[in-house]
Short mmCIF file of C-alpha atoms in Angstrom, two decimals:
data_model
loop_
_atom_site.label_atom_id
_atom_site.label_comp_id
_atom_site.label_asym_id
_atom_site.label_seq_id
_atom_site.Cartn_x
_atom_site.Cartn_y
_atom_site.Cartn_z
CA MET A 19 -214.55 -5.20 116.95
CA ASP A 20 -213.24 -3.98 113.57
CA LYS A 21 -213.70 -0.42 112.37
CA ILE A 22 -216.71 -1.09 110.14
CA GLN A 23 -218.58 -2.85 112.96
CA TYR A 24 -217.72 -0.08 115.38
CA LEU A 25 -218.83 2.71 113.04
CA SER A 26 -222.25 1.09 112.98
CA GLN A 27 -222.50 1.88 116.68
CA PHE A 28 -222.24 5.66 116.18
CA ASN A 29 -225.60 7.36 116.68
CA LEU A 30 -224.77 9.61 113.76
CA LEU A 31 -224.42 6.65 111.42
CA HIS A 32 -227.46 4.58 112.37
CA ALA A 33 -229.17 5.48 109.12
CA LEU A 34 -226.35 4.07 107.02
CA SER A 35 -226.43 0.65 105.38
CA GLU A 36 -223.58 -1.86 105.54
CA GLU A 37 -222.49 -0.70 102.08
CA ASP A 38 -222.49 2.90 103.27
CA LEU A 39 -220.41 1.94 106.31
CA ILE A 40 -217.81 0.36 104.05
CA VAL A 41 -217.58 3.63 102.11
CA MET A 42 -217.35 5.61 105.36
CA ASP A 43 -214.60 3.29 106.54
CA GLU A 44 -212.56 4.24 103.49
CA LEU A 45 -212.88 7.93 104.35
CA THR A 46 -211.42 7.65 107.85
CA SER A 47 -208.02 7.20 109.40
CA ILE A 48 -207.45 6.27 113.05
CA THR A 49 -204.90 7.79 115.42
CA THR A 50 -204.30 6.58 118.97
CA TYR A 51 -203.63 9.42 121.42
CA PRO A 52 -202.10 8.70 124.85
CA LYS A 53 -203.80 9.91 128.04
CA LYS A 54 -203.58 13.68 128.64
CA THR A 55 -202.61 14.44 125.04
CA PHE A 56 -203.91 17.37 122.99
CA ILE A 57 -205.85 16.46 119.88
CA GLN A 58 -206.28 20.17 119.22
CA THR A 59 -205.43 23.58 120.67
CA PRO A 60 -206.83 26.90 119.41
CA GLU A 61 -203.51 27.46 117.62
CA SER A 62 -203.37 24.02 116.01
CA PHE A 63 -206.99 23.98 114.77
CA ARG A 64 -207.53 22.32 111.41
CA GLU A 65 -210.79 21.73 109.57
CA LYS A 66 -211.50 18.08 110.29
CA LEU A 67 -214.39 15.98 111.52
CA TYR A 68 -213.55 13.52 114.27
CA PHE A 69 -215.24 10.45 115.76
CA VAL A 70 -214.27 9.05 119.14
CA LYS A 71 -213.80 5.36 118.39
CA LYS A 72 -212.54 4.51 121.86
CA GLY A 73 -211.80 6.52 124.98
CA LYS A 74 -212.87 9.88 126.39
CA VAL A 75 -211.91 13.46 125.54
CA ARG A 76 -212.42 16.85 127.21
CA LEU A 77 -213.27 20.10 125.43
CA TYR A 78 -212.36 23.26 127.33
CA ARG A 79 -211.44 26.94 127.14
CA ILE A 80 -208.96 28.99 129.16
CA ASN A 81 -209.77 32.59 130.10
CA PRO A 82 -207.16 35.40 130.17
CA GLU A 83 -206.50 34.69 133.86
CA GLY A 84 -205.63 31.09 133.04
CA LYS A 85 -208.80 29.57 134.49
CA GLN A 86 -210.13 26.50 132.69
CA PHE A 87 -213.80 25.89 131.90
CA THR A 88 -214.89 22.51 130.57
CA LEU A 89 -217.39 22.76 127.71
CA ASP A 90 -218.06 19.06 127.25
CA LEU A 91 -216.83 15.52 127.88
CA LEU A 92 -217.17 13.13 124.97
CA SER A 93 -217.00 9.33 124.90
CA GLU A 94 -217.24 6.51 122.37
CA GLY A 95 -219.42 7.36 119.41
CA ASN A 96 -219.41 11.14 119.85
CA VAL A 97 -218.52 13.55 117.06
CA PHE A 98 -216.58 16.82 117.18
CA GLY A 99 -214.77 19.19 114.85
CA GLU A 100 -215.54 21.37 111.87
CA LEU A 101 -215.57 20.49 108.21
CA ASN A 102 -216.83 22.23 105.09
CA GLY A 103 -219.07 24.66 106.98
CA ILE A 104 -220.33 22.02 109.42
CA SER A 105 -219.28 23.16 112.88
CA LEU A 106 -219.77 21.48 116.25
CA GLY A 107 -218.42 24.50 118.12
CA THR A 108 -214.85 23.32 118.57
CA ARG A 109 -212.82 25.83 116.54
CA ASN A 110 -211.27 27.80 119.42
CA VAL A 111 -211.13 25.19 122.15
CA PHE A 112 -208.62 22.80 123.66
CA ILE A 113 -209.44 19.13 123.02
CA GLU A 114 -207.52 16.74 125.27
CA THR A 115 -207.77 13.03 125.93
CA ILE A 116 -208.86 11.95 129.41
CA VAL A 117 -207.68 8.39 128.80
CA GLU A 118 -205.88 6.75 125.87
CA SER A 119 -208.23 7.28 122.95
CA ASP A 120 -208.63 6.10 119.35
CA ILE A 121 -209.82 8.97 117.19
CA CYS A 122 -211.15 8.59 113.63
CA MET A 123 -210.54 11.50 111.26
CA ILE A 124 -212.40 11.98 108.00
CA ASP A 125 -210.99 13.26 104.71
CA GLN A 126 -212.59 16.55 103.60
CA ASN A 127 -212.76 16.16 99.83
CA ARG A 128 -214.17 12.64 99.90
CA PHE A 129 -216.55 13.59 102.70
CA GLU A 130 -218.12 16.28 100.52
CA ILE A 131 -218.86 13.65 97.86
CA PHE A 132 -220.19 11.31 100.53
CA LEU A 133 -222.66 13.97 101.75
CA PHE A 134 -224.14 14.44 98.29
CA GLU A 135 -224.60 10.69 97.91
CA HIS A 136 -225.97 10.11 101.46
CA PRO A 137 -228.55 12.80 102.36
CA ARG A 138 -229.73 10.80 105.40
CA PHE A 139 -226.29 11.27 106.88
CA MET A 140 -226.74 15.05 106.65
CA LEU A 141 -230.13 14.77 108.35
CA ASN A 142 -228.51 12.87 111.21
CA MET A 143 -225.77 15.49 111.36
CA LEU A 144 -228.39 18.23 111.70
CA LYS A 145 -230.02 16.28 114.51
CA VAL A 146 -226.70 16.07 116.35
CA LEU A 147 -226.15 19.81 115.88
CA SER A 148 -229.64 20.55 117.20
CA GLU A 149 -229.14 18.36 120.26
CA ARG A 150 -225.76 19.99 120.95
CA LEU A 151 -227.33 23.48 120.75
CA VAL A 152 -230.13 22.50 123.15
CA HIS A 153 -227.58 21.04 125.57
CA MET A 154 -225.33 24.11 125.45
CA SER A 155 -228.30 26.45 125.95
CA SER A 156 -229.48 24.47 128.99
CA LEU A 157 -225.96 24.31 130.38
CA ALA A 158 -225.38 28.05 129.90
CA GLN A 159 -228.65 28.89 131.68
CA ASN A 160 -227.91 26.65 134.63
CA LEU A 161 -224.34 27.89 134.98
CA ALA A 162 -225.40 31.53 134.73
CA LEU A 163 -228.41 31.47 137.03
CA GLY A 164 -228.09 28.52 139.38
CA ARG A 165 -226.48 28.27 142.79
CA LEU A 166 -223.24 26.32 142.87
CA HIS A 167 -225.06 23.31 144.34
CA ASP A 168 -227.58 23.41 141.48
CA LYS A 169 -224.81 23.76 138.89
CA ILE A 170 -223.02 20.73 140.29
CA MET A 171 -226.16 18.60 140.32
CA HIS A 172 -227.03 19.67 136.78
CA VAL A 173 -223.58 18.55 135.62
CA PHE A 174 -223.87 15.24 137.49
CA GLN A 175 -227.26 14.55 135.91
CA LYS A 176 -225.83 15.30 132.46
CA LEU A 177 -222.85 13.02 133.06
CA SER A 178 -225.12 10.23 134.30
CA ARG A 179 -226.95 10.37 130.94
CA GLN A 180 -223.81 10.71 128.88
CA PHE A 181 -221.56 8.10 130.48
CA GLY A 182 -224.11 5.90 132.21
CA ILE A 183 -224.61 4.86 135.82
CA GLN A 184 -224.13 1.68 137.82
CA ARG A 185 -226.14 0.71 140.88
CA GLU A 186 -223.93 0.71 143.97
CA GLN A 187 -223.75 -2.77 145.40
CA LEU A 188 -223.91 -1.76 149.06
CA ASP A 189 -226.78 0.70 148.79
CA GLY A 190 -229.36 0.49 146.02
CA ASP A 191 -230.43 4.12 146.49
CA TYR A 192 -227.22 5.43 144.90
CA TYR A 193 -225.82 5.07 141.41
CA LYS A 194 -222.20 5.46 140.41
CA ILE A 195 -221.50 7.90 137.57
CA ASP A 196 -219.30 5.90 135.24
CA ILE A 197 -216.45 8.38 134.80
CA PRO A 198 -213.73 9.31 137.33
CA LEU A 199 -213.87 12.94 138.50
CA SER A 200 -211.56 14.90 140.76
CA HIS A 201 -212.74 18.00 142.64
CA GLN A 202 -210.64 20.10 140.25
CA GLU A 203 -212.26 18.52 137.21
CA ILE A 204 -215.72 19.22 138.65
CA ALA A 205 -214.59 22.81 139.28
CA HIS A 206 -213.67 23.10 135.58
CA LEU A 207 -217.14 21.84 134.65
CA VAL A 208 -219.03 24.41 136.74
CA GLY A 209 -216.66 27.37 136.52
CA ALA A 210 -215.88 27.57 140.24
CA SER A 211 -212.84 27.20 142.48
CA ARG A 212 -211.80 23.78 143.72
CA GLU A 213 -212.24 24.95 147.33
CA ALA A 214 -215.82 26.08 146.70
CA VAL A 215 -216.62 22.80 144.93
CA THR A 216 -215.16 20.73 147.78
CA LEU A 217 -217.38 22.54 150.30
CA ALA A 218 -220.46 22.19 148.07
CA LEU A 219 -219.81 18.46 147.60
CA GLN A 220 -219.58 18.02 151.37
CA GLU A 221 -222.93 19.79 151.82
CA LEU A 222 -224.57 17.77 149.04
CA ALA A 223 -223.28 14.59 150.67
CA GLU A 224 -224.65 15.69 154.05
CA ALA A 225 -228.02 16.26 152.34
CA LYS A 226 -227.73 12.69 150.92
CA ALA A 227 -228.06 13.94 147.33
CA ILE A 228 -224.71 12.34 146.51
CA LYS A 229 -221.95 10.23 147.98
CA THR A 230 -218.30 10.63 147.15
CA ASP A 231 -215.22 8.45 147.10
CA PHE A 232 -211.79 8.87 145.54
CA ARG A 233 -212.51 10.38 142.08
CA THR A 234 -215.96 8.73 142.22
CA ILE A 235 -219.41 10.29 142.47
CA TYR A 236 -222.57 8.42 143.47
CA ILE A 237 -225.85 10.18 142.78
CA HIS A 238 -229.06 9.40 144.70
CA CYS A 239 -231.82 7.87 142.61
CA GLU A 240 -234.23 10.66 143.60
CA GLN A 241 -231.92 13.18 141.96
CA LEU A 242 -232.11 11.20 138.73
CA ASN A 243 -235.89 11.09 138.97
CA MET A 244 -236.06 14.84 139.56
CA GLU A 245 -234.30 15.41 136.26
CA HIS A 246 -237.24 13.94 134.33
CA GLN A 247 -239.97 15.74 136.23
#
């Protein structure tokens, strides 16, 4: 799929015509980052707007004690960065690839002109910002108030929406979350120790809320249904 066709898949760009996509294509450059490579650190921050063309990236902070906390995981079609006063909350964070990723970067000066000529694009941008704020508010509340088990399930439900799920072939009651996760990576997502997460995962598995395999999480269909109640 060439770049113009792929850009049409971004949720942010659904309002753009084919002619608009051609213009947008001219504003972007693509860089391929290997797995486990920093796209940004707090020290290397530059005002840019990024699109994930292919791959997955992790946004996280590190506290003074050196403990990591994952803010978000982004996949194909997601947007991050800051440009010309438009901020997606990534100024002081580490942004690292989970797998080899193709990242589109947009030129600032030409982007400003593009915004004036394409007001629908700005409306879509505002929608993305609103959705991100709602997500971060919900996440902060669950992480601050919930038990560790609740925090873990909240994260799994979010990841099942974000990255999709696949029905497990051997047991139709469970769905595989379509992203590999180690116990340490889950710990980064919920702000807990790896040991505490391992114990909580064992208890959730005993309660049949989830099943686990090597870097793989299966979530019971009832847990997905509970999310929408």
